[in-house]
PDB file of C-alpha atoms in Angstrom:
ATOM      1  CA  UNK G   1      78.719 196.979   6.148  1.00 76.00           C
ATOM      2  CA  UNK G   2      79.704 193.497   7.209  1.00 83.00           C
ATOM      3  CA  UNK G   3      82.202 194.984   9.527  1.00 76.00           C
ATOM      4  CA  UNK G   4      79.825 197.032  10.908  1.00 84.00           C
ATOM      5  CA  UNK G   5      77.974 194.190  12.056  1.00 81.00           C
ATOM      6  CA  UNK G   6      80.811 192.272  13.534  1.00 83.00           C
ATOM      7  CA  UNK G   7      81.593 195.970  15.654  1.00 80.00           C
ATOM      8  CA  UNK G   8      77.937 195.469  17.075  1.00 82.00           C
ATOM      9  CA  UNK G   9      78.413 191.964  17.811  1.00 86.00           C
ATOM     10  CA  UNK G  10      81.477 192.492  18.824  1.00 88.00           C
ATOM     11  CA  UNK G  11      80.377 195.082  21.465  1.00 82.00           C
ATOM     12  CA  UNK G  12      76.728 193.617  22.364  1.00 86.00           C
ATOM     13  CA  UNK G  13      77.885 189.921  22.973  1.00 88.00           C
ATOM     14  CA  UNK G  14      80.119 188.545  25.819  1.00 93.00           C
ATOM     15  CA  UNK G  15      83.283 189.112  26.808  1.00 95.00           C
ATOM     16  CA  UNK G  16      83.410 192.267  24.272  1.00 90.00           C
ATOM     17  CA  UNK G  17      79.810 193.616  26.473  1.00 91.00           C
ATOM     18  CA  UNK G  18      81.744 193.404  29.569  1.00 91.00           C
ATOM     19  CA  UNK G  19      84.385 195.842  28.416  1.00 91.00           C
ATOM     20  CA  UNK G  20      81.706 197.816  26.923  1.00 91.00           C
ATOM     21  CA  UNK G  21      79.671 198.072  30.064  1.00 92.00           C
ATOM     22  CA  UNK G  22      82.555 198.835  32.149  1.00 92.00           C
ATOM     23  CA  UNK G  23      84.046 202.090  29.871  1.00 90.00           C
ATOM     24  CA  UNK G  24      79.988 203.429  30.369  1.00 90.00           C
ATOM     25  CA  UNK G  25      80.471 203.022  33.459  1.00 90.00           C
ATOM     26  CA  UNK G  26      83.494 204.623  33.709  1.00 90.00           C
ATOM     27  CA  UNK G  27      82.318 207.621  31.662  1.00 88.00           C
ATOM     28  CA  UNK G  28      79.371 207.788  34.299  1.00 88.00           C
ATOM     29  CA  UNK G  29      81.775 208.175  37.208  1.00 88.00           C
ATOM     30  CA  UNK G  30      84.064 210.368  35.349  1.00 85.00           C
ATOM     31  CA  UNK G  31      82.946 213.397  36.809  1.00 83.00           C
ATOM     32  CA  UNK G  32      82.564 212.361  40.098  1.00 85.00           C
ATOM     33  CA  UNK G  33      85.078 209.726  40.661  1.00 90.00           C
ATOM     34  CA  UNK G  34      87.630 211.265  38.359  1.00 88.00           C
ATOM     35  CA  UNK G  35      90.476 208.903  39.314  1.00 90.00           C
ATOM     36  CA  UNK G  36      88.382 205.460  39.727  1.00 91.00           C
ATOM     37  CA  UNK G  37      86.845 205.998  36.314  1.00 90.00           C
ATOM     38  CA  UNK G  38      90.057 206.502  35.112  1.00 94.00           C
ATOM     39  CA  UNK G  39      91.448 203.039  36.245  1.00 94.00           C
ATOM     40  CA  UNK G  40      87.883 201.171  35.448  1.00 92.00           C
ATOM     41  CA  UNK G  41      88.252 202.320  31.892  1.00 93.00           C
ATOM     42  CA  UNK G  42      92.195 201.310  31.228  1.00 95.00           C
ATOM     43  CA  UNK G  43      90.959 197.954  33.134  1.00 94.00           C
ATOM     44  CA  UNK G  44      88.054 197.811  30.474  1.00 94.00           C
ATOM     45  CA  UNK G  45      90.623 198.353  27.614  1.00 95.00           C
ATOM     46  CA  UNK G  46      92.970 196.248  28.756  1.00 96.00           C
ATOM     47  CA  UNK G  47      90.408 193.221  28.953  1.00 96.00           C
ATOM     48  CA  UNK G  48      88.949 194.435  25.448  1.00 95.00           C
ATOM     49  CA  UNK G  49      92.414 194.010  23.961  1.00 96.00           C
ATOM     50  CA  UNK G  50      93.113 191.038  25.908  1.00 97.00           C
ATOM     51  CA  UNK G  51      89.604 189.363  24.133  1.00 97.00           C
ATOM     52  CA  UNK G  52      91.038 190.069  20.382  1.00 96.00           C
ATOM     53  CA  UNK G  53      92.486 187.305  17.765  1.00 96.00           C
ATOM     54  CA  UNK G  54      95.607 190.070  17.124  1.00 96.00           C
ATOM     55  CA  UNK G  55      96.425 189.720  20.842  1.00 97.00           C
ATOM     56  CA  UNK G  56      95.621 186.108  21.659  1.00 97.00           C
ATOM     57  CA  UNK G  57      97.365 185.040  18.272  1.00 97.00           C
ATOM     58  CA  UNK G  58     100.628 187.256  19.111  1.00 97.00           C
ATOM     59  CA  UNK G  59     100.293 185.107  22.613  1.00 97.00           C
ATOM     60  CA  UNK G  60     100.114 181.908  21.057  1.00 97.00           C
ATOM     61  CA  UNK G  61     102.004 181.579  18.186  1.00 97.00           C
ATOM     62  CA  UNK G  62     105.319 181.200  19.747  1.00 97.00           C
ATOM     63  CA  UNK G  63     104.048 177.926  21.561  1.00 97.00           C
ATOM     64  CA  UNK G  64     102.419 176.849  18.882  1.00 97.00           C
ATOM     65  CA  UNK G  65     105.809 176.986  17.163  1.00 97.00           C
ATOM     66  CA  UNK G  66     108.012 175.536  19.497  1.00 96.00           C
ATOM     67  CA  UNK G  67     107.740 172.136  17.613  1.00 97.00           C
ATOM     68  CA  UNK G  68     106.534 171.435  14.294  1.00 95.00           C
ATOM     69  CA  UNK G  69     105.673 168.545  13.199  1.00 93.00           C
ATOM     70  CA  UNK G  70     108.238 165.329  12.363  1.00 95.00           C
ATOM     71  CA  UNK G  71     107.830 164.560   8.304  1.00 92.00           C
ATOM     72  CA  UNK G  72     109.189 160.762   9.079  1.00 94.00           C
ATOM     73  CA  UNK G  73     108.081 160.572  12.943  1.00 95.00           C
ATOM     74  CA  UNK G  74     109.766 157.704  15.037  1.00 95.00           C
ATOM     75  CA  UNK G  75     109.383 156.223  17.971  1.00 97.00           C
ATOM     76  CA  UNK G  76     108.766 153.109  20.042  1.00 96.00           C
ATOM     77  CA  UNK G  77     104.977 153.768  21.000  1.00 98.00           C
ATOM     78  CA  UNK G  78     102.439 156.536  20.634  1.00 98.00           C
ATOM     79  CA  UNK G  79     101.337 158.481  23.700  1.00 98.00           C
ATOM     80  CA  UNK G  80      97.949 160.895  23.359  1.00 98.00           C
ATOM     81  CA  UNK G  81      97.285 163.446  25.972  1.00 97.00           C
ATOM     82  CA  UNK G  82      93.825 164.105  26.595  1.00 93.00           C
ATOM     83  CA  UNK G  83      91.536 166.813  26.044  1.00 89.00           C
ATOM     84  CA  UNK G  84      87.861 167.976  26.312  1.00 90.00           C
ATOM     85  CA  UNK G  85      85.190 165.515  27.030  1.00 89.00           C
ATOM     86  CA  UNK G  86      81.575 165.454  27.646  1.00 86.00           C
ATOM     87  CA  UNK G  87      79.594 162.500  29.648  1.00 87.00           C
ATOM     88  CA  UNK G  88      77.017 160.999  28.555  1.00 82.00           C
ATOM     89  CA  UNK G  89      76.701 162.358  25.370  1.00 84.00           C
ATOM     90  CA  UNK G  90      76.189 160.666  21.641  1.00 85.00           C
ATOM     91  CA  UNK G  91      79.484 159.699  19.928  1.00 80.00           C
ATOM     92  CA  UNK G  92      79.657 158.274  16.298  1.00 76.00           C
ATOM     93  CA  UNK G  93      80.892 154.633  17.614  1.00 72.00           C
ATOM     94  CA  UNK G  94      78.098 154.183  19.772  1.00 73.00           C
ATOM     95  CA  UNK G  95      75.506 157.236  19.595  1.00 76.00           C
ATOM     96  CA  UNK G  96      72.832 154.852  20.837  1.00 69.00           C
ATOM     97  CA  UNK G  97      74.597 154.322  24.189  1.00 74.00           C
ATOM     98  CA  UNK G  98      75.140 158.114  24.842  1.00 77.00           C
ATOM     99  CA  UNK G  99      78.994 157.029  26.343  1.00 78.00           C
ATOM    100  CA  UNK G 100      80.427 160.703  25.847  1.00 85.00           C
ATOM    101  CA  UNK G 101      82.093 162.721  23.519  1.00 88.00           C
ATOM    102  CA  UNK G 102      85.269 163.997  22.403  1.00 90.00           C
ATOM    103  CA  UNK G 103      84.967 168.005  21.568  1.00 87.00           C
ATOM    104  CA  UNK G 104      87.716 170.615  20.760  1.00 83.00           C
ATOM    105  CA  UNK G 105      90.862 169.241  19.227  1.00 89.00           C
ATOM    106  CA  UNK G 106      90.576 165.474  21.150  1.00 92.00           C
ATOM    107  CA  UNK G 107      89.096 164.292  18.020  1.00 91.00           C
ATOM    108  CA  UNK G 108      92.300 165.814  16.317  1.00 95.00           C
ATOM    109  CA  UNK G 109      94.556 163.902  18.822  1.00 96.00           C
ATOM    110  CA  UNK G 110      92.801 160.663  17.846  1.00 96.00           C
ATOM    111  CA  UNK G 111      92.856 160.808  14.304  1.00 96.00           C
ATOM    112  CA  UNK G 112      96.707 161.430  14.783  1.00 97.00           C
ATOM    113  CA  UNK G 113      97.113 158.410  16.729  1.00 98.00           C
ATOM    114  CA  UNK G 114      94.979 156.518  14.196  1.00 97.00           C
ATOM    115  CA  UNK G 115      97.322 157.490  11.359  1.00 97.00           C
ATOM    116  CA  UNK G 116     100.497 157.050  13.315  1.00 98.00           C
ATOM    117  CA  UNK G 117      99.223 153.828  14.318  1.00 98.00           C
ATOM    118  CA  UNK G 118      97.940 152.587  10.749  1.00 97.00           C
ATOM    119  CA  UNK G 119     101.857 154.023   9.392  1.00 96.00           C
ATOM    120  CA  UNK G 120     103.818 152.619  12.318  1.00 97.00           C
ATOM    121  CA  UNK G 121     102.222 149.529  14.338  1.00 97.00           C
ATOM    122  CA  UNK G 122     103.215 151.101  17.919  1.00 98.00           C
ATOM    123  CA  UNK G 123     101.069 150.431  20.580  1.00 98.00           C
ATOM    124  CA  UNK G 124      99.256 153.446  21.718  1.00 98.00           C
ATOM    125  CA  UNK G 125      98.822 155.040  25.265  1.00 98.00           C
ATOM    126  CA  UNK G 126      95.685 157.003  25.927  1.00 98.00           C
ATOM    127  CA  UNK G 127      96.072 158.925  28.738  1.00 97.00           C
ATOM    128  CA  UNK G 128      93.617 161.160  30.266  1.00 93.00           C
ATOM    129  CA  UNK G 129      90.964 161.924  32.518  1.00 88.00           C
ATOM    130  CA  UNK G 130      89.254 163.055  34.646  1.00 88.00           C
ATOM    131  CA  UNK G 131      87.992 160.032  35.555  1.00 86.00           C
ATOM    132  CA  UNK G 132      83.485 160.393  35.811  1.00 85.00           C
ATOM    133  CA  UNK G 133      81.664 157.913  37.339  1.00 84.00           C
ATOM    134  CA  UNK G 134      77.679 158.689  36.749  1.00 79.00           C
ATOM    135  CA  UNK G 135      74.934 156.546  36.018  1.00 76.00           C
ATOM    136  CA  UNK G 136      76.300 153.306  36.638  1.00 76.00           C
ATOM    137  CA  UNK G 137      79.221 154.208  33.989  1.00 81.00           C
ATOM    138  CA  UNK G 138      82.450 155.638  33.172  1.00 84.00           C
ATOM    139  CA  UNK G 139      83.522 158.743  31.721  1.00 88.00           C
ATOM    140  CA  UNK G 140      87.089 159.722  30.794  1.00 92.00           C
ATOM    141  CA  UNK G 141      88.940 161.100  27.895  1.00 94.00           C
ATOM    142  CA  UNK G 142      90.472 157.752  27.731  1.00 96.00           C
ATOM    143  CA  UNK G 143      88.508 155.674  27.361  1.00 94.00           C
ATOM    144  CA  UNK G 144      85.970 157.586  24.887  1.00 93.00           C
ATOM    145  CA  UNK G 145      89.673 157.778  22.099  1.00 95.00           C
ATOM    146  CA  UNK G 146      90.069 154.063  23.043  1.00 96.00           C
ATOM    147  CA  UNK G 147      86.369 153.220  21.723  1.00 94.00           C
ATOM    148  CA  UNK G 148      87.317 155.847  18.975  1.00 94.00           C
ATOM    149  CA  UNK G 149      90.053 154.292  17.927  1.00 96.00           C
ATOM    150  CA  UNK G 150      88.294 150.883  18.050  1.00 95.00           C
ATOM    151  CA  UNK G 151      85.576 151.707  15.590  1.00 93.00           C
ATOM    152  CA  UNK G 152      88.664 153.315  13.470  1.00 94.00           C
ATOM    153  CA  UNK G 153      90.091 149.642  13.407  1.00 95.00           C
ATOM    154  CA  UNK G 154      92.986 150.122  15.873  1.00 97.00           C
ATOM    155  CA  UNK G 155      93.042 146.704  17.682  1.00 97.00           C
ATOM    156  CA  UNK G 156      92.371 146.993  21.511  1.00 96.00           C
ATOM    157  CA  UNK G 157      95.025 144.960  22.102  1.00 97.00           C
ATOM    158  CA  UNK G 158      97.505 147.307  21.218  1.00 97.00           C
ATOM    159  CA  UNK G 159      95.740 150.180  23.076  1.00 98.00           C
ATOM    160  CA  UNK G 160      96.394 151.213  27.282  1.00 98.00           C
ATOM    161  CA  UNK G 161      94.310 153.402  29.057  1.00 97.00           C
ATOM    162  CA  UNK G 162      95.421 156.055  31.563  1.00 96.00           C
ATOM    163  CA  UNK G 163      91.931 157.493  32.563  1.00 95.00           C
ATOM    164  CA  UNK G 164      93.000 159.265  35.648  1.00 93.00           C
ATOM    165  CA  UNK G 165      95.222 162.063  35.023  1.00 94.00           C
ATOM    166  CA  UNK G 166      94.315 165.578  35.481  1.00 93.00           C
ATOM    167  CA  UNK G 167      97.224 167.514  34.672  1.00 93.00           C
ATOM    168  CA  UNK G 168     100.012 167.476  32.015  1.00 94.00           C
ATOM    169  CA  UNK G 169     102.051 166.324  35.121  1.00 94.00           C
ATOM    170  CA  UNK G 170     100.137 163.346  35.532  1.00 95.00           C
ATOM    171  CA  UNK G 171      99.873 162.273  32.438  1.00 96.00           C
ATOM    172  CA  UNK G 172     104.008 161.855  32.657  1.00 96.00           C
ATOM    173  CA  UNK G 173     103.935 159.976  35.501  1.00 96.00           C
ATOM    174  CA  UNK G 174     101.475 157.595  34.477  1.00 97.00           C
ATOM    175  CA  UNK G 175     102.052 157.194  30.986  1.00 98.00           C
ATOM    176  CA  UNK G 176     105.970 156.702  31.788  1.00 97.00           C
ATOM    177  CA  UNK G 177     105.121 153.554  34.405  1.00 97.00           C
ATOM    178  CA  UNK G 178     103.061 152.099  31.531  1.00 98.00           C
ATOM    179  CA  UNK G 179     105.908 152.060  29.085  1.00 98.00           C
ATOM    180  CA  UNK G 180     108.371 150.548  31.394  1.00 97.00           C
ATOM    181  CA  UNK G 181     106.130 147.822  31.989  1.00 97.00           C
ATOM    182  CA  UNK G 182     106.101 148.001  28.219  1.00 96.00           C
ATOM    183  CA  UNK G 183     110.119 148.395  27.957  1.00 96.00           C
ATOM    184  CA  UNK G 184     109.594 151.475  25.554  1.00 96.00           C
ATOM    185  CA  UNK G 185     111.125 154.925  26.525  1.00 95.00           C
ATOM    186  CA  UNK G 186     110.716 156.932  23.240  1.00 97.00           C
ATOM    187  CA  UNK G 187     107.345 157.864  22.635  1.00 98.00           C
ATOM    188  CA  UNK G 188     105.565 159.793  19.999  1.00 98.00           C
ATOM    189  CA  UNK G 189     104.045 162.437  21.638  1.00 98.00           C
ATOM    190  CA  UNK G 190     100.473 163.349  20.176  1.00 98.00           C
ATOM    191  CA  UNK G 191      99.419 166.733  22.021  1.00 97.00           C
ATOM    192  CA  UNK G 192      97.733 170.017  21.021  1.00 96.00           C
ATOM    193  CA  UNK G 193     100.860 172.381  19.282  1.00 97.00           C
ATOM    194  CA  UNK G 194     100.420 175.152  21.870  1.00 97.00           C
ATOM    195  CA  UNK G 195     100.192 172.510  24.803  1.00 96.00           C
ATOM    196  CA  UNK G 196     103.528 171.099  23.748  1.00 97.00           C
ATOM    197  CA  UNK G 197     106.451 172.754  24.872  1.00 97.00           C
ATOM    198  CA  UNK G 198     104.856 172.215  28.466  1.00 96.00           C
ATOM    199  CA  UNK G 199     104.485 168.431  28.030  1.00 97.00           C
ATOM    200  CA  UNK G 200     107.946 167.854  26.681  1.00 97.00           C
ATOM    201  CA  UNK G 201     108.630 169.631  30.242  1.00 96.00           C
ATOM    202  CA  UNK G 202     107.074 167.282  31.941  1.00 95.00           C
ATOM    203  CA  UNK G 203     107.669 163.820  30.289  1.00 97.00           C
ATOM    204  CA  UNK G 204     111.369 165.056  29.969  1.00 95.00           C
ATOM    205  CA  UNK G 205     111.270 165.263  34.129  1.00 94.00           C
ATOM    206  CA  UNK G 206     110.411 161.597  34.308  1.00 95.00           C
ATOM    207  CA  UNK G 207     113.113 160.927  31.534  1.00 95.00           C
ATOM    208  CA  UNK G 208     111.331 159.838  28.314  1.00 96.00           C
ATOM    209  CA  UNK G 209     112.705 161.087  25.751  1.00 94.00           C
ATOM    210  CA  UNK G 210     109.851 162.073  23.461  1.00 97.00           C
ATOM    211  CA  UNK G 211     109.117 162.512  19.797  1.00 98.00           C
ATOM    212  CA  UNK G 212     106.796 165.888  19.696  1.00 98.00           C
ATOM    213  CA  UNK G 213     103.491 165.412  17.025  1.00 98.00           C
ATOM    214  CA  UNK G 214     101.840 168.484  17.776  1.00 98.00           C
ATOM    215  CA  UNK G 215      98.200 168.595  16.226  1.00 97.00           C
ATOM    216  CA  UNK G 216      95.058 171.205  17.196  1.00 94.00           C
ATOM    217  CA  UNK G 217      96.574 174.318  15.528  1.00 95.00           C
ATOM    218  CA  UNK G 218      94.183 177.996  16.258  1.00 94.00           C
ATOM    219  CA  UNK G 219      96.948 180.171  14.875  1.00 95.00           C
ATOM    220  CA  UNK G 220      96.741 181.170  11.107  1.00 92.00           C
ATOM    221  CA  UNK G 221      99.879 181.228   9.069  1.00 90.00           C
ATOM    222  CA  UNK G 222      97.199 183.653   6.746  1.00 90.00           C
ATOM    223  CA  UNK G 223      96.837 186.676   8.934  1.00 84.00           C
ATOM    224  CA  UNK G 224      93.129 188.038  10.085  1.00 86.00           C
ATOM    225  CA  UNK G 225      92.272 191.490   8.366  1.00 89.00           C
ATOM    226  CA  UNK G 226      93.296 193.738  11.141  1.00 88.00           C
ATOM    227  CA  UNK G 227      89.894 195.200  10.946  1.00 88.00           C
ATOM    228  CA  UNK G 228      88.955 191.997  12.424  1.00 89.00           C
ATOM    229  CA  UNK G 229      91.239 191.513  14.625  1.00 92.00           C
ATOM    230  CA  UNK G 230      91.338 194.507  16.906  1.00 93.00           C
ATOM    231  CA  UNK G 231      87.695 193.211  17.535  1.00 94.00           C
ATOM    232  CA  UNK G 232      87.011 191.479  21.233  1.00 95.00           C
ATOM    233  CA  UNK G 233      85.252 187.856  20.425  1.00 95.00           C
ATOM    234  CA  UNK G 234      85.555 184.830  22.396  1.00 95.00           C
ATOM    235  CA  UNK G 235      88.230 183.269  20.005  1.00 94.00           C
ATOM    236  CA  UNK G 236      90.863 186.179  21.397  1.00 96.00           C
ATOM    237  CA  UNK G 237      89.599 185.092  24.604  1.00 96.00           C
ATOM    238  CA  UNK G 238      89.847 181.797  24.356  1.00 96.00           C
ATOM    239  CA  UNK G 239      93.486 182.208  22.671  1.00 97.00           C
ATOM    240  CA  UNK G 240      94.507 184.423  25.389  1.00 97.00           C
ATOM    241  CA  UNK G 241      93.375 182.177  28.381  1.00 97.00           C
ATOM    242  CA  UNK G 242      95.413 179.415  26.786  1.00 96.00           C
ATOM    243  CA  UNK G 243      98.669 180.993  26.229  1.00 97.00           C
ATOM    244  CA  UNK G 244      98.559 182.196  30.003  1.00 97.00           C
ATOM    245  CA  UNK G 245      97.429 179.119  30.947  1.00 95.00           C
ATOM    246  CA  UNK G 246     100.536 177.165  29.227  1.00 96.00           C
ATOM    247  CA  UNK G 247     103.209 180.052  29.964  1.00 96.00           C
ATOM    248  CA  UNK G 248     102.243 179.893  33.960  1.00 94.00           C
ATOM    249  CA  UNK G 249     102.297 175.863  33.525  1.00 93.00           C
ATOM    250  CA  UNK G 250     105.887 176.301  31.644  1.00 94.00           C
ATOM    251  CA  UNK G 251     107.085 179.099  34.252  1.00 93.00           C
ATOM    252  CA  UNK G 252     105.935 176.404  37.395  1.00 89.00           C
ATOM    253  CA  UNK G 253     107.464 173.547  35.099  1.00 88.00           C
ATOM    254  CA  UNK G 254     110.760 175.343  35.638  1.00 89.00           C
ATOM    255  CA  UNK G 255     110.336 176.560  38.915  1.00 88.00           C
ATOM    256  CA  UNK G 256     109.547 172.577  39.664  1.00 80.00           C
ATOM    257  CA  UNK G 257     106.541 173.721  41.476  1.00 80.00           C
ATOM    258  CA  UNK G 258     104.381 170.552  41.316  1.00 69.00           C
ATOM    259  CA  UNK G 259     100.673 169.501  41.817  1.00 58.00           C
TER     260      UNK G 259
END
């Protein structure tokens, strides 16, 4: 019964109605438009496999396993790559002052750096933007973990803000003219697992040598029922659109196509 209702779901709710509403449609045109209906529907399918956990996990597991974590990491500072932020939003620090808010696995990233930081005493880079300027204030991945990190008891001191990078790329080039000022050149890298191989790309092309800490895992070492999994949702979606997403930036990475 309960898989039942997850079929309907499945089928009724976006991206899982789009492939649904596309294969009627192809059935329509079927007898009329024998070979467009043909390609609409194997289209449809295509995108209905491409929206379920069993493909999006087969997609991301192998760059979520490209590094596993260090049991005794080392290093000479601690370097976080940002992540999803939203403006102007409540945050546990300061939810009066509605400075934004870290979502998806940032608030993973930070809590890394706070335990690396409480373990090791390395000064920590934050680096991250984009950098939003609304209201008379500032919004950037940044600088929301550096307040984070503040109210965890990490002294600002021994925090430096990048809050202008956009791209993994960036966040190399800026983070690596921050440590030379700093004379350190073999960070702890704090990223998401299946963002990692990338980044070690890039922070390797403006020769630091980095210690990988992935964090922000999605893929289960406990498979999903396959019942489940053959099922379109957002999650396979999601999955999906971020192993593309890192392959093409790994596949430009070597290509050293840059920007």
């Amino acid at each position: 019964m309960l898989w039942m209702v997850k079929l309907a779901e499945s089928l009724a709710l976006p991206p899982g109605l789009f492939a649904t509403l596309t294969l009627l449609l192809a059935v329509l045109l079927a007898r009329h438009r024998r070979g467009f209906a043909l390609a609409l529907a194997a289209v449809s399918l295509a995108f209905a496999a491409a929206c379920t956990p069993a493909v999006g996990d087969l997609l991301l597991a192998p760059l979520e396993r490209a590094y596993a974590p260090p049991a005794r990491p080392s290093g000479d500072a601690i370097v976080v790559l940002g992540a999803g932020f939203s403006a102007a939003t409540p945050d546990f620090a300061d939810p009066a002052l509605d400075t934004g808010t870290l979502y998806g696995d940032s608030g993973e990233r930070v809590l890394a750096a706070a335990a690396l930081y409480l373990e090791l005493h390395l000064p920590i880079v934050l680096s991250g933007g984009p950098l939003i300027r609304a209201n008379g204030k500032s919004y950037a991945f940044a600088l929301i973990a550096a307040r984070d990190l503040a109210a965890l008891g990490v002294p600002r001191r021994d925090m430096y803000v990048d809050p202008t990078s956009r791209t993994t790329e960036e966040n190399a080039e800026h983070t690596a003219l921050i440590l030379r000022r700093l004379h350190r050149m073999h960070p702890i890298l704090v990223a998401s697992a299946a963002q990692m191989a990338r980044a070690v790309m890039d922070f390797r092309r403006v020769e630091l040598v980095v210690t990988p800490y992935p964090v922000g895992y999605t893929v289960s070492e406990v498979p999903t029922p396959l019942a489940y999994a053959l099922l379109p949702s957002e999650t396979g979606l999601d999955e999906t659109a971020a192993a593309l997403h890192e392959d093409l930036g790994i596949l430009a990475a070597r290509l050293h196509l840059h920007g």
